[in-house]
Amino acid sequence: LPLATRFPRISEYAGTGPTEEQYKRVTIPLIRGGIFYKNDWIDLSSMVTYISKSNNIDQQNLTKPGTTEGKTVLLIYNIQTLGWTTSAEINPFKNFHMHALFTYQKPVYKNYNASVTFSDGQSMGVNANNMIVKEIPQVLIELDPKYDITKNLNAWLSFRYFGKTYANLQEALYFNGHWETFGGINWNVNKKLSLGVSVINIFNEKGAKGTISGSELITKQEAGKYDGKYMSGSYLRPFTVEFSAGIKF
């Protein structure tokens, strides 16, 4: 049972940071176990992992829904995750290699509660206890095929699937699962020069990801009021072609 601990960071005392009495050392216990299988063309492993992190410190800005008024509150909370990961390194024929990975995980908040009183006297609270950690998908898939055309020239693809991801603390707002795709060709011209071309978002998939600013106090019961409304967040990078060159002296 590996167990990591750490002392406070200076940044955690900034603003409304904890007092000496409030601060407790962060502990990170980890339990992991699994099986593996290997032969001439495949290396397969599967494992289950439990990890938690106690006494996380967060200074959360809580914005009153529908307004620009916000209050910063101090939160000291825990996170725990139970996950299953299976990965494979596959070499079915000469010059071809495939990396594949599947992960199912359930990271949840523990002891995550806060309340705030705004200038009009209204009090509101956030309770994310046992809810999925925002921005972290429960399902992850990676597929990375690569083919060596010659000793110095290879072509590759990379597919990443991110499952449904919550955009606020109380599981009220979320982004649907999406794929992120990449591909390219790398050419080692000689010992000093390498060239490459890569494509980002091959299928030009559109959508959003990350979090939605000012949404932390929105609950599942209130989420319907925001249907069709514009809210700020991050977007998927559009279709892009990039060229690169590396020179060694």
Coordinates of C-alpha atoms in Angstrom, one line a residue:
L1 CA 0.0 0.0 0.0
P2 CA 2.0 3.0 -1.2
L3 CA 1.2 6.2 0.7
A4 CA 2.4 9.7 -0.3
T5 CA 2.2 12.8 1.8
R6 CA 3.2 16.4 1.3
F7 CA 3.5 19.7 3.3
P8 CA 1.5 22.8 2.4
R9 CA 2.5 24.9 -0.6
I10 CA 2.9 28.7 -0.2
S11 CA 0.3 29.4 -2.8
E12 CA -2.3 27.6 -0.7
Y13 CA -2.1 30.3 2.0
A14 CA -2.9 33.1 -0.4
G15 CA -6.1 35.0 -0.3
T16 CA -8.6 33.2 1.9
G17 CA -6.2 30.3 2.5
P18 CA -6.4 28.1 5.6
T19 CA -5.1 28.9 9.0
E20 CA -2.4 26.7 10.6
E21 CA -5.2 25.0 12.6
Q22 CA -7.2 24.2 9.5
Y23 CA -4.3 22.8 7.5
K24 CA -3.7 19.1 7.6
R25 CA -1.1 17.2 5.6
V26 CA -2.2 15.9 2.3
T27 CA -2.2 12.0 2.1
I28 CA -2.5 10.0 -1.1
P29 CA -2.9 6.2 -0.6
L30 CA -2.8 4.0 -3.6
I31 CA -3.8 0.3 -4.1
R32 CA -3.3 -1.4 -7.5
G33 CA -3.5 -4.9 -8.8
G34 CA -3.9 -6.6 -12.1
I35 CA -2.9 -9.3 -14.6
F36 CA -0.9 -9.4 -17.8
Y37 CA -0.4 -11.6 -20.8
K38 CA 2.4 -11.5 -23.4
N39 CA 3.4 -13.4 -26.5
D40 CA 5.2 -12.6 -29.8
W41 CA 2.6 -10.1 -31.1
I42 CA 0.7 -8.7 -28.1
D43 CA 1.5 -7.4 -24.7
L44 CA -1.8 -7.1 -22.7
S45 CA -2.3 -5.8 -19.2
S46 CA -5.4 -5.1 -17.1
M47 CA -5.5 -3.6 -13.6
V48 CA -7.8 -2.1 -11.0
T49 CA -6.7 1.0 -9.1
Y50 CA -7.9 2.8 -6.0
I51 CA -6.4 6.1 -5.2
S52 CA -7.6 8.9 -2.9
K53 CA -6.3 12.4 -1.9
S54 CA -7.3 14.0 1.3
N55 CA -7.2 17.6 2.5
N56 CA -7.2 19.2 -0.9
I57 CA -7.4 23.0 -0.6
D58 CA -9.4 25.1 -3.0
Q59 CA -10.4 28.7 -3.0
Q60 CA -13.6 28.5 -5.1
N61 CA -15.2 31.5 -6.6
L62 CA -19.0 31.1 -6.4
T63 CA -21.0 33.3 -8.7
K64 CA -24.7 34.0 -8.1
P65 CA -26.5 32.5 -11.1
G66 CA -27.7 35.1 -13.6
T67 CA -25.4 37.8 -12.1
T68 CA -21.8 38.8 -12.1
E69 CA -21.5 38.9 -8.3
G70 CA -19.1 36.3 -6.9
K71 CA -17.7 35.4 -3.5
T72 CA -14.6 33.4 -2.8
V73 CA -14.8 30.6 -0.2
L74 CA -12.3 28.2 1.2
L75 CA -12.9 24.5 0.7
I76 CA -10.9 21.6 2.3
Y77 CA -12.1 18.4 0.7
N78 CA -11.1 14.8 -0.5
I79 CA -11.2 13.0 -3.8
Q80 CA -11.3 9.3 -4.3
T81 CA -11.2 7.2 -7.5
L82 CA -11.8 3.6 -8.4
G83 CA -10.8 2.7 -11.9
W84 CA -10.2 -0.1 -14.3
T85 CA -7.6 0.2 -17.1
T86 CA -6.7 -2.3 -19.9
S87 CA -3.9 -1.6 -22.3
A88 CA -2.4 -3.4 -25.2
E89 CA 0.8 -3.1 -27.3
I90 CA 0.1 -5.0 -30.6
N91 CA 2.5 -5.9 -33.4
P92 CA 0.4 -8.0 -35.8
F93 CA 2.8 -7.8 -38.7
K94 CA 6.2 -6.3 -39.7
N95 CA 6.6 -2.5 -39.4
F96 CA 3.1 -2.0 -37.8
H97 CA 2.5 -1.2 -34.2
M98 CA -0.8 -0.4 -32.3
H99 CA -1.2 1.0 -28.8
A100 CA -4.7 0.6 -27.4
L101 CA -6.1 1.6 -24.0
F102 CA -9.5 1.6 -22.3
T103 CA -10.2 3.2 -18.9
Y104 CA -13.3 3.3 -16.8
Q105 CA -13.0 5.4 -13.7
K106 CA -15.2 7.1 -11.1
P107 CA -13.5 10.0 -9.4
V108 CA -15.8 11.6 -6.8
Y109 CA -15.7 14.5 -4.4
K110 CA -15.9 13.8 -0.6
N111 CA -16.7 16.3 2.1
Y112 CA -17.2 19.0 -0.6
N113 CA -19.7 21.5 0.9
A114 CA -19.7 25.3 1.0
S115 CA -22.2 28.2 1.4
V116 CA -22.0 31.9 0.7
T117 CA -24.2 35.0 1.4
F118 CA -24.5 37.6 -1.3
S119 CA -24.9 41.3 -1.0
D120 CA -28.7 41.1 -1.2
G121 CA -28.7 38.8 1.8
Q122 CA -29.5 35.6 -0.2
S123 CA -27.6 32.5 1.0
M124 CA -26.7 29.8 -1.5
G125 CA -24.7 26.6 -1.1
V126 CA -22.8 24.0 -3.2
N127 CA -22.8 20.3 -2.2
A128 CA -20.7 18.2 -4.5
N129 CA -20.3 15.3 -2.0
N130 CA -20.2 11.9 -3.9
M131 CA -20.5 13.7 -7.3
I132 CA -18.2 13.1 -10.2
V133 CA -15.2 15.4 -10.4
K134 CA -15.7 18.0 -13.0
E135 CA -13.7 18.0 -16.3
I136 CA -12.8 14.3 -15.7
P137 CA -14.5 11.7 -18.0
Q138 CA -15.5 8.3 -16.7
V139 CA -14.6 6.6 -20.0
L140 CA -11.3 7.1 -21.9
I141 CA -10.2 5.3 -25.1
E142 CA -6.9 5.6 -26.9
L143 CA -6.0 4.1 -30.2
D144 CA -2.6 4.8 -31.7
P145 CA -1.6 2.9 -34.9
K146 CA 1.8 3.5 -36.5
Y147 CA 3.4 2.2 -39.6
D148 CA 7.0 2.4 -40.6
I149 CA 7.1 2.9 -44.3
T150 CA 10.9 2.8 -44.4
K151 CA 13.5 3.0 -41.7
N152 CA 13.4 6.8 -41.7
L153 CA 9.7 7.4 -42.7
N154 CA 6.6 6.6 -40.7
A155 CA 2.9 7.4 -40.7
W156 CA 0.8 7.5 -37.5
L157 CA -2.7 8.1 -36.3
S158 CA -4.1 8.9 -32.9
F159 CA -7.7 8.6 -31.7
R160 CA -8.8 9.8 -28.3
Y161 CA -12.3 9.4 -26.9
F162 CA -13.4 11.4 -23.8
G163 CA -16.7 10.3 -22.4
K164 CA -19.4 12.5 -20.9
T165 CA -17.8 15.2 -18.8
Y166 CA -19.4 17.4 -16.1
A167 CA -18.9 21.1 -16.6
N168 CA -19.8 22.2 -13.0
L169 CA -19.5 20.9 -9.5
Q170 CA -23.1 19.7 -9.0
E171 CA -23.5 17.6 -12.1
A172 CA -26.0 20.0 -13.5
L173 CA -24.2 20.8 -16.8
Y174 CA -22.2 18.5 -18.9
F175 CA -20.6 17.9 -22.3
N176 CA -21.3 14.9 -24.3
G177 CA -18.5 12.4 -25.2
H178 CA -16.3 13.3 -28.1
W179 CA -13.4 12.1 -30.2
E180 CA -10.1 14.0 -30.7
T181 CA -8.2 12.8 -33.7
F182 CA -4.7 13.4 -35.0
G183 CA -2.4 12.0 -37.7
G184 CA 0.8 12.7 -39.4
I185 CA 4.0 11.6 -41.2
N186 CA 7.5 11.9 -39.8
W187 CA 10.6 11.8 -42.0
N188 CA 14.2 11.6 -40.7
V189 CA 15.9 13.0 -43.8
N190 CA 19.4 12.5 -42.4
K191 CA 21.2 12.7 -39.1
K192 CA 20.7 16.4 -38.9
L193 CA 17.4 17.1 -40.5
S194 CA 13.9 15.8 -39.7
L195 CA 10.6 16.9 -41.3
G196 CA 7.0 16.3 -40.3
V197 CA 3.4 17.1 -41.1
S198 CA 0.5 16.6 -38.7
V199 CA -3.3 17.0 -38.9
I200 CA -5.3 18.0 -35.8
N201 CA -9.0 17.2 -35.6
I202 CA -9.0 15.1 -38.8
F203 CA -12.8 15.0 -39.0
N204 CA -13.3 18.6 -37.9
E205 CA -15.5 17.6 -35.0
K206 CA -17.1 20.7 -33.3
G207 CA -18.0 21.1 -29.7
A208 CA -17.0 22.3 -26.2
K209 CA -15.1 21.0 -23.3
G210 CA -13.7 22.0 -19.9
T211 CA -15.9 23.9 -17.5
I212 CA -18.6 26.6 -17.7
S213 CA -17.6 29.8 -15.8
G214 CA -19.9 31.0 -13.1
S215 CA -22.0 27.8 -13.0
E216 CA -20.9 26.2 -9.7
L217 CA -24.1 27.0 -7.8
I218 CA -26.4 25.7 -10.5
T219 CA -28.1 22.4 -9.4
K220 CA -29.7 19.6 -11.5
Q221 CA -33.1 21.0 -10.8
E222 CA -32.2 24.4 -12.1
A223 CA -30.3 23.2 -15.2
G224 CA -33.4 23.3 -17.5
K225 CA -33.5 27.1 -17.2
Y226 CA -30.3 27.4 -19.1
D227 CA -31.3 25.3 -22.1
G228 CA -30.6 27.3 -25.2
K229 CA -28.7 30.0 -23.3
Y230 CA -25.2 31.1 -24.2
M231 CA -22.5 30.2 -21.6
S232 CA -18.7 30.6 -21.7
G233 CA -16.3 27.6 -21.8
S234 CA -13.6 26.1 -24.0
Y235 CA -14.0 24.8 -27.5
L236 CA -12.4 21.8 -29.4
R237 CA -9.5 22.9 -31.6
P238 CA -10.7 23.0 -35.2
F239 CA -9.2 21.2 -38.2
T240 CA -5.5 22.2 -38.4
V241 CA -2.5 21.2 -40.5
E242 CA 0.9 21.8 -39.0
F243 CA 4.4 21.5 -40.6
S244 CA 7.5 21.0 -38.6
A245 CA 11.3 20.8 -39.1
G246 CA 14.0 19.8 -36.7
I247 CA 17.7 20.6 -37.2
K248 CA 20.6 19.1 -35.1
F249 CA 24.0 20.8 -35.0

